[in-house]
Coordinates of C-alpha atoms in Angstrom, one line a residue:
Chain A
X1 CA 63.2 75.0 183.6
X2 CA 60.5 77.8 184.0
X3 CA 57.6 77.6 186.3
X4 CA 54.9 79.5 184.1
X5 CA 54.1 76.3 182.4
X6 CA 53.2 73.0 183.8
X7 CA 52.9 69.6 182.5
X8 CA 51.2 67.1 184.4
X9 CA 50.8 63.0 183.6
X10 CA 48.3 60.5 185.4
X11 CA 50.4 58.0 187.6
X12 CA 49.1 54.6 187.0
X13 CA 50.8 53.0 188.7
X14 CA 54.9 53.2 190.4
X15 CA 57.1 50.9 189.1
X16 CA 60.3 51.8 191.0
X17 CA 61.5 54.9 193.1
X18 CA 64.8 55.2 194.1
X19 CA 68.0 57.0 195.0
X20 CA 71.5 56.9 193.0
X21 CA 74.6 58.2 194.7
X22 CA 74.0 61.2 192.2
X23 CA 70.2 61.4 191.2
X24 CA 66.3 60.4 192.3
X25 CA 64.9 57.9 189.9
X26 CA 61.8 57.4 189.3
X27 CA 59.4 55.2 187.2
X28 CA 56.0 54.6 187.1
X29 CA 53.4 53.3 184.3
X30 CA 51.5 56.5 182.7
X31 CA 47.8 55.9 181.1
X32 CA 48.3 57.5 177.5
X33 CA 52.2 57.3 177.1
X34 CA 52.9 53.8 178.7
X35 CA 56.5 53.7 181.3
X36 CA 58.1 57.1 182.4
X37 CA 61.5 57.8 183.8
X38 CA 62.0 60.5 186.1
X39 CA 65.2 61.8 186.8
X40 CA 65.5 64.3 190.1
X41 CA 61.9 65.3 189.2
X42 CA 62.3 66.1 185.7
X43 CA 60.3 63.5 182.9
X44 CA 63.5 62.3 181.0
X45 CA 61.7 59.5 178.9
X46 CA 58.2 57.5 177.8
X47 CA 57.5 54.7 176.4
X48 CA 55.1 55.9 174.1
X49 CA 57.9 58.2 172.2
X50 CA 61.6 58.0 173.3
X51 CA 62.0 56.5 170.2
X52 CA 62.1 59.8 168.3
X53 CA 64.9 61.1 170.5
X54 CA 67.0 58.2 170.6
X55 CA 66.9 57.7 167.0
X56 CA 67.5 60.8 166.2
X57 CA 70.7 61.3 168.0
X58 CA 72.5 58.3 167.3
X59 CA 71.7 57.9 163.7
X60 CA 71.9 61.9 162.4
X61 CA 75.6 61.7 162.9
X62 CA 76.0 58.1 162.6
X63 CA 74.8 58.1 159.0
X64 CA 76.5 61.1 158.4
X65 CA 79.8 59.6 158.0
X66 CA 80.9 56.6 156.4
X67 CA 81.5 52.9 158.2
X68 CA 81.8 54.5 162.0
X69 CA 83.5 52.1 163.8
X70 CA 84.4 53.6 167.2
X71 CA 81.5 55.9 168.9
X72 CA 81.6 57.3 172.7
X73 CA 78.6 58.1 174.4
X74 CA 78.2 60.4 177.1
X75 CA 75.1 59.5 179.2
X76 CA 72.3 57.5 178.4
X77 CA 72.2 55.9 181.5
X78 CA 68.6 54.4 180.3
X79 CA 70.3 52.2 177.4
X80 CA 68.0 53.8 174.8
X81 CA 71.3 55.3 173.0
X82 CA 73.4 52.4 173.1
X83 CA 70.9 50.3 171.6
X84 CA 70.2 52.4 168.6
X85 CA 74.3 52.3 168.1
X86 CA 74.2 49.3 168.4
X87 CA 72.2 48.7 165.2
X88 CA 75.0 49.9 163.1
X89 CA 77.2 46.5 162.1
X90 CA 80.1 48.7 161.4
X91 CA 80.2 50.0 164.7
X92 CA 83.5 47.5 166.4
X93 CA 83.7 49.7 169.7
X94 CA 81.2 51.8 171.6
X95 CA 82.5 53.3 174.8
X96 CA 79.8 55.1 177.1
X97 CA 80.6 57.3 179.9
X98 CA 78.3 57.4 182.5
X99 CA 78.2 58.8 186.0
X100 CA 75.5 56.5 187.4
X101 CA 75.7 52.5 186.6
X102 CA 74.0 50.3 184.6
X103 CA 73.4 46.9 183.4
X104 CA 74.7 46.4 179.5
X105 CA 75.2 43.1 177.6
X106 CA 76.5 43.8 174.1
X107 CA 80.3 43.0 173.9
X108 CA 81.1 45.5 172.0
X109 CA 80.1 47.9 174.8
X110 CA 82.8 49.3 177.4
X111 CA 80.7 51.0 180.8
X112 CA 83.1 54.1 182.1
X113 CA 81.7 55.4 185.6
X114 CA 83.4 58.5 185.1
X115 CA 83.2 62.7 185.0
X116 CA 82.6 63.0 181.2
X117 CA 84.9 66.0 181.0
X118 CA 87.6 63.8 182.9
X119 CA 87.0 61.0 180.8
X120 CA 87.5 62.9 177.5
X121 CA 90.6 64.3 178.9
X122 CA 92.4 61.4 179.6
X123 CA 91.5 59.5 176.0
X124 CA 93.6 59.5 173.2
X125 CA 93.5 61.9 170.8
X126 CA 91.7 61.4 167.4
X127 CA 90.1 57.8 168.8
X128 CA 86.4 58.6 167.7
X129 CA 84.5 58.9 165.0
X130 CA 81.4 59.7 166.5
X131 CA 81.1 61.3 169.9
X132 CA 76.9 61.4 171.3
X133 CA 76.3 63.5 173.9
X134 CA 73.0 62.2 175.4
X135 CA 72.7 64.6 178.2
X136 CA 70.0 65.2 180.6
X137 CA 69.0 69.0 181.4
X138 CA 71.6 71.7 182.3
X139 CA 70.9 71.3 185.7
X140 CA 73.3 69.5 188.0
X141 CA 75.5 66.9 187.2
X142 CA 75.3 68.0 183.2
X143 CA 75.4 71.6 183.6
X144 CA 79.5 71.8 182.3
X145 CA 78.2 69.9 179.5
X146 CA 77.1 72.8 177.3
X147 CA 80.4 74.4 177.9
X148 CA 83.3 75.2 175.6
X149 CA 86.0 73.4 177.6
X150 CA 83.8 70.5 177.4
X151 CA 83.7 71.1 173.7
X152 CA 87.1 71.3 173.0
X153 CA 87.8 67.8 174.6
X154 CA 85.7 66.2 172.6
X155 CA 87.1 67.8 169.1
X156 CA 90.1 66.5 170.2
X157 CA 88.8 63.3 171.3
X158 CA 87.2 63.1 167.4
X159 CA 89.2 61.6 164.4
X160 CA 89.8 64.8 161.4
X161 CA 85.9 64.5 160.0
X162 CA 85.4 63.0 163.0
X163 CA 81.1 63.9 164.2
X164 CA 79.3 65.3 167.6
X165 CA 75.9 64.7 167.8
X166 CA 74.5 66.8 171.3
X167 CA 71.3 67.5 173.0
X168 CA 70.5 71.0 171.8
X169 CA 67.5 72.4 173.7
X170 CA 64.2 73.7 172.3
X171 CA 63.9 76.0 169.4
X172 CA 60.8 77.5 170.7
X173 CA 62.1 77.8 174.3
X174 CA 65.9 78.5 174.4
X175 CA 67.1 80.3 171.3
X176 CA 69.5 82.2 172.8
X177 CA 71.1 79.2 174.4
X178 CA 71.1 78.0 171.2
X179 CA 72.6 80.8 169.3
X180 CA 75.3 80.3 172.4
X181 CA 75.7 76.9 171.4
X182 CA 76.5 77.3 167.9
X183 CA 78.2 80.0 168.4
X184 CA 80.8 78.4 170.5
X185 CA 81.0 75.2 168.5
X186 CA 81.5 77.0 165.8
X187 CA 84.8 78.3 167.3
X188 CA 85.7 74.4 168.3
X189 CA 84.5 72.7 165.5
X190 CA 86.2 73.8 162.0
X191 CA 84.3 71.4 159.5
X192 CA 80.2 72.0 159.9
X193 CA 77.5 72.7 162.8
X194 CA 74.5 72.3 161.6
X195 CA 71.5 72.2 163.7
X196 CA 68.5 69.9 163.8
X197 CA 65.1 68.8 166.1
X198 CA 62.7 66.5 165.9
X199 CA 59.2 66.1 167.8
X200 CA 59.3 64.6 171.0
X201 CA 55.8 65.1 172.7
X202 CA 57.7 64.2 176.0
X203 CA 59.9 67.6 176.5
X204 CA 58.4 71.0 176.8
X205 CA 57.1 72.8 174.1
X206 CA 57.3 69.5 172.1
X207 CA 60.5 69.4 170.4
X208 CA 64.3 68.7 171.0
X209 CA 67.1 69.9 169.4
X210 CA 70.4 68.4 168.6
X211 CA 73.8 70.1 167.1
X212 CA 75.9 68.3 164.5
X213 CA 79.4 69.2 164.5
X214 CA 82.3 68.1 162.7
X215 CA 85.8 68.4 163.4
X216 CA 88.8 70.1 160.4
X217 CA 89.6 67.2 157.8
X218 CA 87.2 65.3 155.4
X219 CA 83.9 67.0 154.8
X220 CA 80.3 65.7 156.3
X221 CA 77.6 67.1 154.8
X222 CA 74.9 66.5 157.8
X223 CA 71.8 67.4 155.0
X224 CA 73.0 64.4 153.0
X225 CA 73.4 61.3 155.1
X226 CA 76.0 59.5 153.0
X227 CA 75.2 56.1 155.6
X228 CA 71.7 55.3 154.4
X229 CA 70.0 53.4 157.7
X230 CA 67.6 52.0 154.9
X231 CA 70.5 49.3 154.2
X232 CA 70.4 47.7 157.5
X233 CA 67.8 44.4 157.3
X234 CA 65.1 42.6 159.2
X235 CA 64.6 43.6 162.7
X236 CA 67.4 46.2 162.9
X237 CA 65.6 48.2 160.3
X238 CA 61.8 47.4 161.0
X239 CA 62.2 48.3 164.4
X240 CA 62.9 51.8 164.3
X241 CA 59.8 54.2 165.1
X242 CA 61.3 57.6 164.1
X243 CA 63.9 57.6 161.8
X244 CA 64.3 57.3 157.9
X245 CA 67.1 59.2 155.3
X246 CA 63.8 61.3 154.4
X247 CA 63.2 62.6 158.6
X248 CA 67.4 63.0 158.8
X249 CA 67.2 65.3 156.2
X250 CA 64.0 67.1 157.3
X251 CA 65.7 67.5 160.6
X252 CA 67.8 70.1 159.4
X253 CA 65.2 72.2 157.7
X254 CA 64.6 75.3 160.2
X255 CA 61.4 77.4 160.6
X256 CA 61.8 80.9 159.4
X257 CA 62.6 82.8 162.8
X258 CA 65.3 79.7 163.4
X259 CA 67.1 80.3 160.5
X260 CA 67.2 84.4 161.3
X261 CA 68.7 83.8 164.7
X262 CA 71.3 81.5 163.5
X263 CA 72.1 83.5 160.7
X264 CA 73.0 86.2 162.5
X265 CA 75.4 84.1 164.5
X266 CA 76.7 83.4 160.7
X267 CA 76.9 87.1 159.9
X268 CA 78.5 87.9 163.4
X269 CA 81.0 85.0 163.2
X270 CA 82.4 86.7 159.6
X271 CA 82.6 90.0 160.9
X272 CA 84.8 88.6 163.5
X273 CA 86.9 87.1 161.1
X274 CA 87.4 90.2 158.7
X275 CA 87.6 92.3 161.5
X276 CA 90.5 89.9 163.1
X277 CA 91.8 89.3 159.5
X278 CA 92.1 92.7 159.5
X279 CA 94.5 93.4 161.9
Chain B
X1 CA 40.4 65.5 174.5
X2 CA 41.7 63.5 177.2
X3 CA 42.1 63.8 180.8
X4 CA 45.3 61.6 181.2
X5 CA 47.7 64.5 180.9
X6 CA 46.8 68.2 181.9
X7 CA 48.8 71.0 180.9
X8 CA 48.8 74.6 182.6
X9 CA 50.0 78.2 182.0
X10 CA 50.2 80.9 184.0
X11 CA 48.0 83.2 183.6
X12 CA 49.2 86.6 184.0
X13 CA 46.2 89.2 183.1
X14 CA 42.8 88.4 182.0
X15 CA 42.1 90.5 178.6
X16 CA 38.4 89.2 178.0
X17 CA 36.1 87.2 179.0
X18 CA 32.7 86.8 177.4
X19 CA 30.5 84.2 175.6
X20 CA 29.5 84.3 171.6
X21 CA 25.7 82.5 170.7
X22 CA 28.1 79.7 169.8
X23 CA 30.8 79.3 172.9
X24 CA 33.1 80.8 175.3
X25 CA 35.9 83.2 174.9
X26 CA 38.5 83.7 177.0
X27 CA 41.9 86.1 176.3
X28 CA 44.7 86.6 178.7
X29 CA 48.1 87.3 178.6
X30 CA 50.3 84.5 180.2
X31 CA 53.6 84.8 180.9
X32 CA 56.3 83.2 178.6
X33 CA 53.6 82.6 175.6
X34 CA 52.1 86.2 175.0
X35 CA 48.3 86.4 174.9
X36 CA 46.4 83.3 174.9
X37 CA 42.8 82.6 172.7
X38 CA 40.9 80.1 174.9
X39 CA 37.5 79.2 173.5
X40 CA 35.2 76.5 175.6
X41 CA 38.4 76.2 178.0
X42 CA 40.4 74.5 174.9
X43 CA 43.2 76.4 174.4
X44 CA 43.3 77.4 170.8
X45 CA 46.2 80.1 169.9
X46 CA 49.2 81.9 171.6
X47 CA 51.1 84.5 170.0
X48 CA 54.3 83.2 170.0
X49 CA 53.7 79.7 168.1
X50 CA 50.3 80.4 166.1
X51 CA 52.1 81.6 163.5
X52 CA 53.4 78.1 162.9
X53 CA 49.9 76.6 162.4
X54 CA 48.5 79.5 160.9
X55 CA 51.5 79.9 158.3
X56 CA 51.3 76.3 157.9
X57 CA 47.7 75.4 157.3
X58 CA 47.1 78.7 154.4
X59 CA 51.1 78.1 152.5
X60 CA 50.9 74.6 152.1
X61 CA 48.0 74.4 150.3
X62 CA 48.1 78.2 148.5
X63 CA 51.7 77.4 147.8
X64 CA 51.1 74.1 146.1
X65 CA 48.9 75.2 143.3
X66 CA 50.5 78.3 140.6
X67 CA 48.1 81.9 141.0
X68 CA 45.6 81.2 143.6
X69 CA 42.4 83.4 142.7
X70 CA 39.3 82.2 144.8
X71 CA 39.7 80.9 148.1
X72 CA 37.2 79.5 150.6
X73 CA 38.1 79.8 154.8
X74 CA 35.9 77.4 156.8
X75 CA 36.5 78.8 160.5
X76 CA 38.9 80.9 161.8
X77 CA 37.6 83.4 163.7
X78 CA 40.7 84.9 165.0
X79 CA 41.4 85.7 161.9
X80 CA 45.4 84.7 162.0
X81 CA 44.8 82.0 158.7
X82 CA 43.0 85.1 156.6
X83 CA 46.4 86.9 157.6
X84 CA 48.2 84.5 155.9
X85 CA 45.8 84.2 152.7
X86 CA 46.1 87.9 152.2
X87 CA 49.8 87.5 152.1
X88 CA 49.5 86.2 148.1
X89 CA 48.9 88.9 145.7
X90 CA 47.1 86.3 143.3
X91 CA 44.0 86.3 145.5
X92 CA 41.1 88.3 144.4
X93 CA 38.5 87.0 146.3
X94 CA 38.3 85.3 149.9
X95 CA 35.0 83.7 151.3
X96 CA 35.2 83.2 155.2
X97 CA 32.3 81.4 156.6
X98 CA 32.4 81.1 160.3
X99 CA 29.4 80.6 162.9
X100 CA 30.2 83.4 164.8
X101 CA 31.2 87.0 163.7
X102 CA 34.0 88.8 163.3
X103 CA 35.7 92.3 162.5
X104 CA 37.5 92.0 158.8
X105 CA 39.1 95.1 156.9
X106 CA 40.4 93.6 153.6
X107 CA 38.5 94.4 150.3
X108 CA 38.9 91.0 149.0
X109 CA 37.2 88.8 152.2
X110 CA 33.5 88.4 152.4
X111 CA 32.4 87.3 155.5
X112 CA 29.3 84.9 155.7
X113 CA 27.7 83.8 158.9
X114 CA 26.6 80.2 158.3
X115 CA 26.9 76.9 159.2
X116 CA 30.2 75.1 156.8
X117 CA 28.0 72.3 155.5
X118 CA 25.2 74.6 154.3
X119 CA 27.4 77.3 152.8
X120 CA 29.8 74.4 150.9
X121 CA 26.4 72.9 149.3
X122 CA 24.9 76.1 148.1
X123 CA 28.3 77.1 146.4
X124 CA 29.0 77.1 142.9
X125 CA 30.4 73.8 141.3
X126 CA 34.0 74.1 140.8
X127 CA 34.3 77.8 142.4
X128 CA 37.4 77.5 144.7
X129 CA 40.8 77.0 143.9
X130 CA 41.4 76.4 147.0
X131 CA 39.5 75.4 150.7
X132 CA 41.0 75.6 154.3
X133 CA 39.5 74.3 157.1
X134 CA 40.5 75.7 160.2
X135 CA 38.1 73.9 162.5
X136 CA 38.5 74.0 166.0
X137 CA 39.1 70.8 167.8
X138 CA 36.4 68.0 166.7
X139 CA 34.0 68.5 169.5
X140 CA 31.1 70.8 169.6
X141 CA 30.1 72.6 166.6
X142 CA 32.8 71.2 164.3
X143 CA 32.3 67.6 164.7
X144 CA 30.5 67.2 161.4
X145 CA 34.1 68.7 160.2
X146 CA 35.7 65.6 159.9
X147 CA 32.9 63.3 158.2
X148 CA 32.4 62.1 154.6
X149 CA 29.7 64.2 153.5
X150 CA 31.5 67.4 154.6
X151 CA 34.4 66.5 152.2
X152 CA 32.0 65.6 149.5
X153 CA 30.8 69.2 149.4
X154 CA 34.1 70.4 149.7
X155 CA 35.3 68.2 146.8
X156 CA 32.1 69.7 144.8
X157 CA 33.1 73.4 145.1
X158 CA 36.8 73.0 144.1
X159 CA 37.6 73.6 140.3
X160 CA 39.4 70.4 138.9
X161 CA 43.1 70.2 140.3
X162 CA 42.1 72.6 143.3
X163 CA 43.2 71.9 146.8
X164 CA 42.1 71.3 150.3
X165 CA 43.8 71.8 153.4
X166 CA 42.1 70.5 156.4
X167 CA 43.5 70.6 160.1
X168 CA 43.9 66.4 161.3
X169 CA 45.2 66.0 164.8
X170 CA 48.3 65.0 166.1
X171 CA 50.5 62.5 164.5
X172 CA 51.3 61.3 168.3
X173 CA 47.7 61.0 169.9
X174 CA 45.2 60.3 166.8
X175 CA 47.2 57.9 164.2
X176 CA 43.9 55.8 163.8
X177 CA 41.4 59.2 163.4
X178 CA 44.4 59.7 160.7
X179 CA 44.3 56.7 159.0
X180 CA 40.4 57.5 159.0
X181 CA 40.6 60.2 157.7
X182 CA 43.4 59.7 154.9
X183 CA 41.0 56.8 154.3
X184 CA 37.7 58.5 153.3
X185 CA 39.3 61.6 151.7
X186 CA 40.7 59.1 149.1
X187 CA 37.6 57.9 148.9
X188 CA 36.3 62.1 148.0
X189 CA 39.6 63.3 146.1
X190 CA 40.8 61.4 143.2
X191 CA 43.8 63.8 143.0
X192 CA 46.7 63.5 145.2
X193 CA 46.0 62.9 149.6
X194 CA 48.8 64.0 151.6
X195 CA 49.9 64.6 155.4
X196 CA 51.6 66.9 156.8
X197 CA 52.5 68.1 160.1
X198 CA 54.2 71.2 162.1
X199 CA 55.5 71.7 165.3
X200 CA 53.0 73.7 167.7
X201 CA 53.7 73.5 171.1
X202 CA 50.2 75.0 171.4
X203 CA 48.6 71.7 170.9
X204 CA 48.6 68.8 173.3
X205 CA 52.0 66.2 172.3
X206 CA 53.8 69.5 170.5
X207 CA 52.5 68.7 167.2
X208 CA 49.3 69.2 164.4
X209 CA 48.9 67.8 161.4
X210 CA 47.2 68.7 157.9
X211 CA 45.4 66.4 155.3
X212 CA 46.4 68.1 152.1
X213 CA 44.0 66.6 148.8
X214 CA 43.7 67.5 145.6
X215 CA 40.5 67.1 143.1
X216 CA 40.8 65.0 139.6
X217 CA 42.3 67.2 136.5
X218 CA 45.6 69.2 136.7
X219 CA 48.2 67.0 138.8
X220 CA 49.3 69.0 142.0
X221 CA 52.5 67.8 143.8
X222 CA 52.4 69.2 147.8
X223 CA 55.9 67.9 147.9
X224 CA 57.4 70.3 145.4
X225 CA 55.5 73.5 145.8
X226 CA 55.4 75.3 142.3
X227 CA 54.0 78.6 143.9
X228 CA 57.0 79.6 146.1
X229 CA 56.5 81.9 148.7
X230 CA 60.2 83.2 148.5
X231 CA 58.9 85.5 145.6
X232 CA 56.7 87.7 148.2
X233 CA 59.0 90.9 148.9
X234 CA 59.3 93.2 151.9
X235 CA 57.2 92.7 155.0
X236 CA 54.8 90.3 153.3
X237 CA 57.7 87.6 153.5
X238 CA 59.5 89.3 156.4
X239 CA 57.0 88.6 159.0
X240 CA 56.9 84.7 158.3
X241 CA 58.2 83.2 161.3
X242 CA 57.7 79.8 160.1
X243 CA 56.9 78.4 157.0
X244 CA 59.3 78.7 154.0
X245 CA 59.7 76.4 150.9
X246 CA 62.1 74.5 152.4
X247 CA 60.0 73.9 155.5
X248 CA 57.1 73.1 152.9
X249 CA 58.7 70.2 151.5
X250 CA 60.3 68.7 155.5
X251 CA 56.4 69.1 156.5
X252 CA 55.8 66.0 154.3
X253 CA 58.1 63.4 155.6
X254 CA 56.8 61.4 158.2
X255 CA 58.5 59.6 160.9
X256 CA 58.8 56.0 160.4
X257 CA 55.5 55.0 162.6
X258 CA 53.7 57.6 160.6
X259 CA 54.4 56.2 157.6
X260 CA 53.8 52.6 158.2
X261 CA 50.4 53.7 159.2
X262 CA 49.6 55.5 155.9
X263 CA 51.4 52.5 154.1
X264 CA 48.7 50.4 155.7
X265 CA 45.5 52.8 154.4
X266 CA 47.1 52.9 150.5
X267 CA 47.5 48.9 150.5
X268 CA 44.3 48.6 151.8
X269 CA 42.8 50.6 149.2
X270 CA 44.7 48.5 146.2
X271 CA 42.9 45.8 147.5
X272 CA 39.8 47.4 147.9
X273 CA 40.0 48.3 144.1
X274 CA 41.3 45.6 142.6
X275 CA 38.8 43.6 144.6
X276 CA 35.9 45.9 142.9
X277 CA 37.6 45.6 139.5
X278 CA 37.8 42.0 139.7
X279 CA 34.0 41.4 139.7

């Protein structure tokens, strides 16, 4: 988090302040963008648009694949996640590994307070079809969660064709990180990584990026969501602020000086393999 | 512009500082964003994003209609969207009319120093083949920017099937100054109305929008652009740093909220008009 820029909000009023065995929390009503969460100083969520994050990063890889019917979530200790998961009625088992607790009531739900990297360690291999990794900045607690150990566990955690879905920085802000990040999931992950952001006024510079990988086995083609949301009905489908098959595929259209930096990390991923093949 | 959430930057060398006739200008170079253009203490332009807007609010538009020839700026005195005109060999001719002066070294561009309103109603009927209005935030002297006469005269001075582009707020802050405006410049353009919207973390809630319309005769899709851009060569497509075909067509799917909203302005004008032609 840089210092040269600063954000600030008009408390209206504090709603609750207190203090986890790992974090602060925060949260207080805001005039223009109604509740805000605060985690260890940092705005994690408001009202007003939350919706476009959570949305976004259970249903890109959710309706990427066919029928998911087992999904682990990593974080998203505000619920926001779950509950957009939760929507899917193909979805038989959602396990969510948090390190803080929380109050859930959906059956199908199964509350881990665990180390994420542990957690994945310890589960069976090939169990998931979808694995979202809703984490909070690289700071603290979440900081091994952009790392390739943590990476690999979850590939293996993954069913072949098996989808990550994980907070991916901003493309204005952090494109080196995110040349990183590809870079490194592209050496875990052998089906696609694709990246995608959306618009959420609540993080800096206005937008959030996510990166969709797939493990080796049947093919997911993130541009093409093959599990249109549009079938779900009533409520389930009414509710949603953000997200449509139309935004999914938007979400993967990159501005110009995007697409250069992660086509060099294209071009220097196949001179790696010539050169190696090579040999 | 309001005063429930402030943002600053760090400001790391003031460049100028001096005051037009019309208002205040203020450069400085800040220190993750590159030099800033502040005029009456809005902040209007950094170098690292405006190329976003800039691209966005001359391609979409110029890109949407085959061989633009004539082409009317309203504003713009930083001269970044005139950058972007120049980019398209078709053009022969560029009016710029701005209320305060600037320095312009391209054969095609003629400057004229007038007010919008009075330049639009003394042009020829049917000159432009396309208009862009880059007006400043809708305060001061562009407030008459946004009202129905102004789009009247605008409508006048495009040839049949010629386009407008017209800046229209954030998608986040001003959904009901949208639907307003969607509404009346249905009301002016008997072509196609479209909105479309970039990310700009310049702009208060990351985002900025763009009413794109289209006069009665030849049909103009903004979806599909038929003039791509990808046919520019060397630097002239090089330097983009945001806007590509691809990233034409994304531009024009609207999150879920967004698109309710607009839903709500085209029933309501069914009605309207089957009300009228049921008298």
């Amino acid at each position: 988090m840089s210092v040269c820029e600063a954000r600030s909000l008009k408390v209206e009023n504090i709603l609750y302040r207190g203090k986890s065995e790992f974090q602060e929390i925060l949260v207080f009503e805001s005039s223009i963008y109604g509740k805000v969460l605060v985690l260890d100083g940092l705005v994690q969520l408001r009202e007003k648009d939350e919706s476009a994050y959570q949305e976004m990063i259970a249903h890109l890889p959710l309706c990427s694949i066919p029928s998911p019917k087992t999904v682990l979530v990593v974080g998203g200790v505000d619920g926001g996640v779950l509950r957009e998961v939760s929507r899917h009625p193909s979805v038989e088992h959602i396990d969510i590994c948090e390190i803080d607790k929380m109050v859930i009531d959906d059956p199908r739900v199964h509350l881990h307070i665990a180390d994420a990297t542990e957690f994945l360690r310890l589960a069976p291999e090939g169990k998931y079809d979808a694995v979202i990794v809703d984490s909070s900045d690289p700071v603290g607690p979440a900081q091994e969660l952009v790392e390739k150990p943590f990476f690999e566990t979850i590939a293996r955690a993954l069913r072949p064709g098996g989808v990550l879905c994980n907070m991916a920085e901003s493309m204005w802000l952090h494109t080196h990180l995110i040349q990183d990040l590809i870079s490194v999931c592209h050496q875990t992950f052998k089906g696609s990584v694709e990246y995608a952001w959306a618009s959420v006024p609540t993080y800096p510079s206005g937008v959030i990026g996510f990166l969709l990988c797939s493990t080796a086995g049947p093919p997911v083609d993130f541009k093409n969501p093959v599990n249109s949301i549009e079938k779900l009905e009533g409520a389930l489908l009414r509710e949603l602020k953000f997200y449509n098959s139309e935004m999914h595929s938007a979400a993967l259209v990159l501005p110009s000086f995007l697409r250069r930096e992660v086509s060099e990390v294209n071009l220097q991923r196949r001179q790696d393999k010539s050169a190696r093949s090579s040999y």
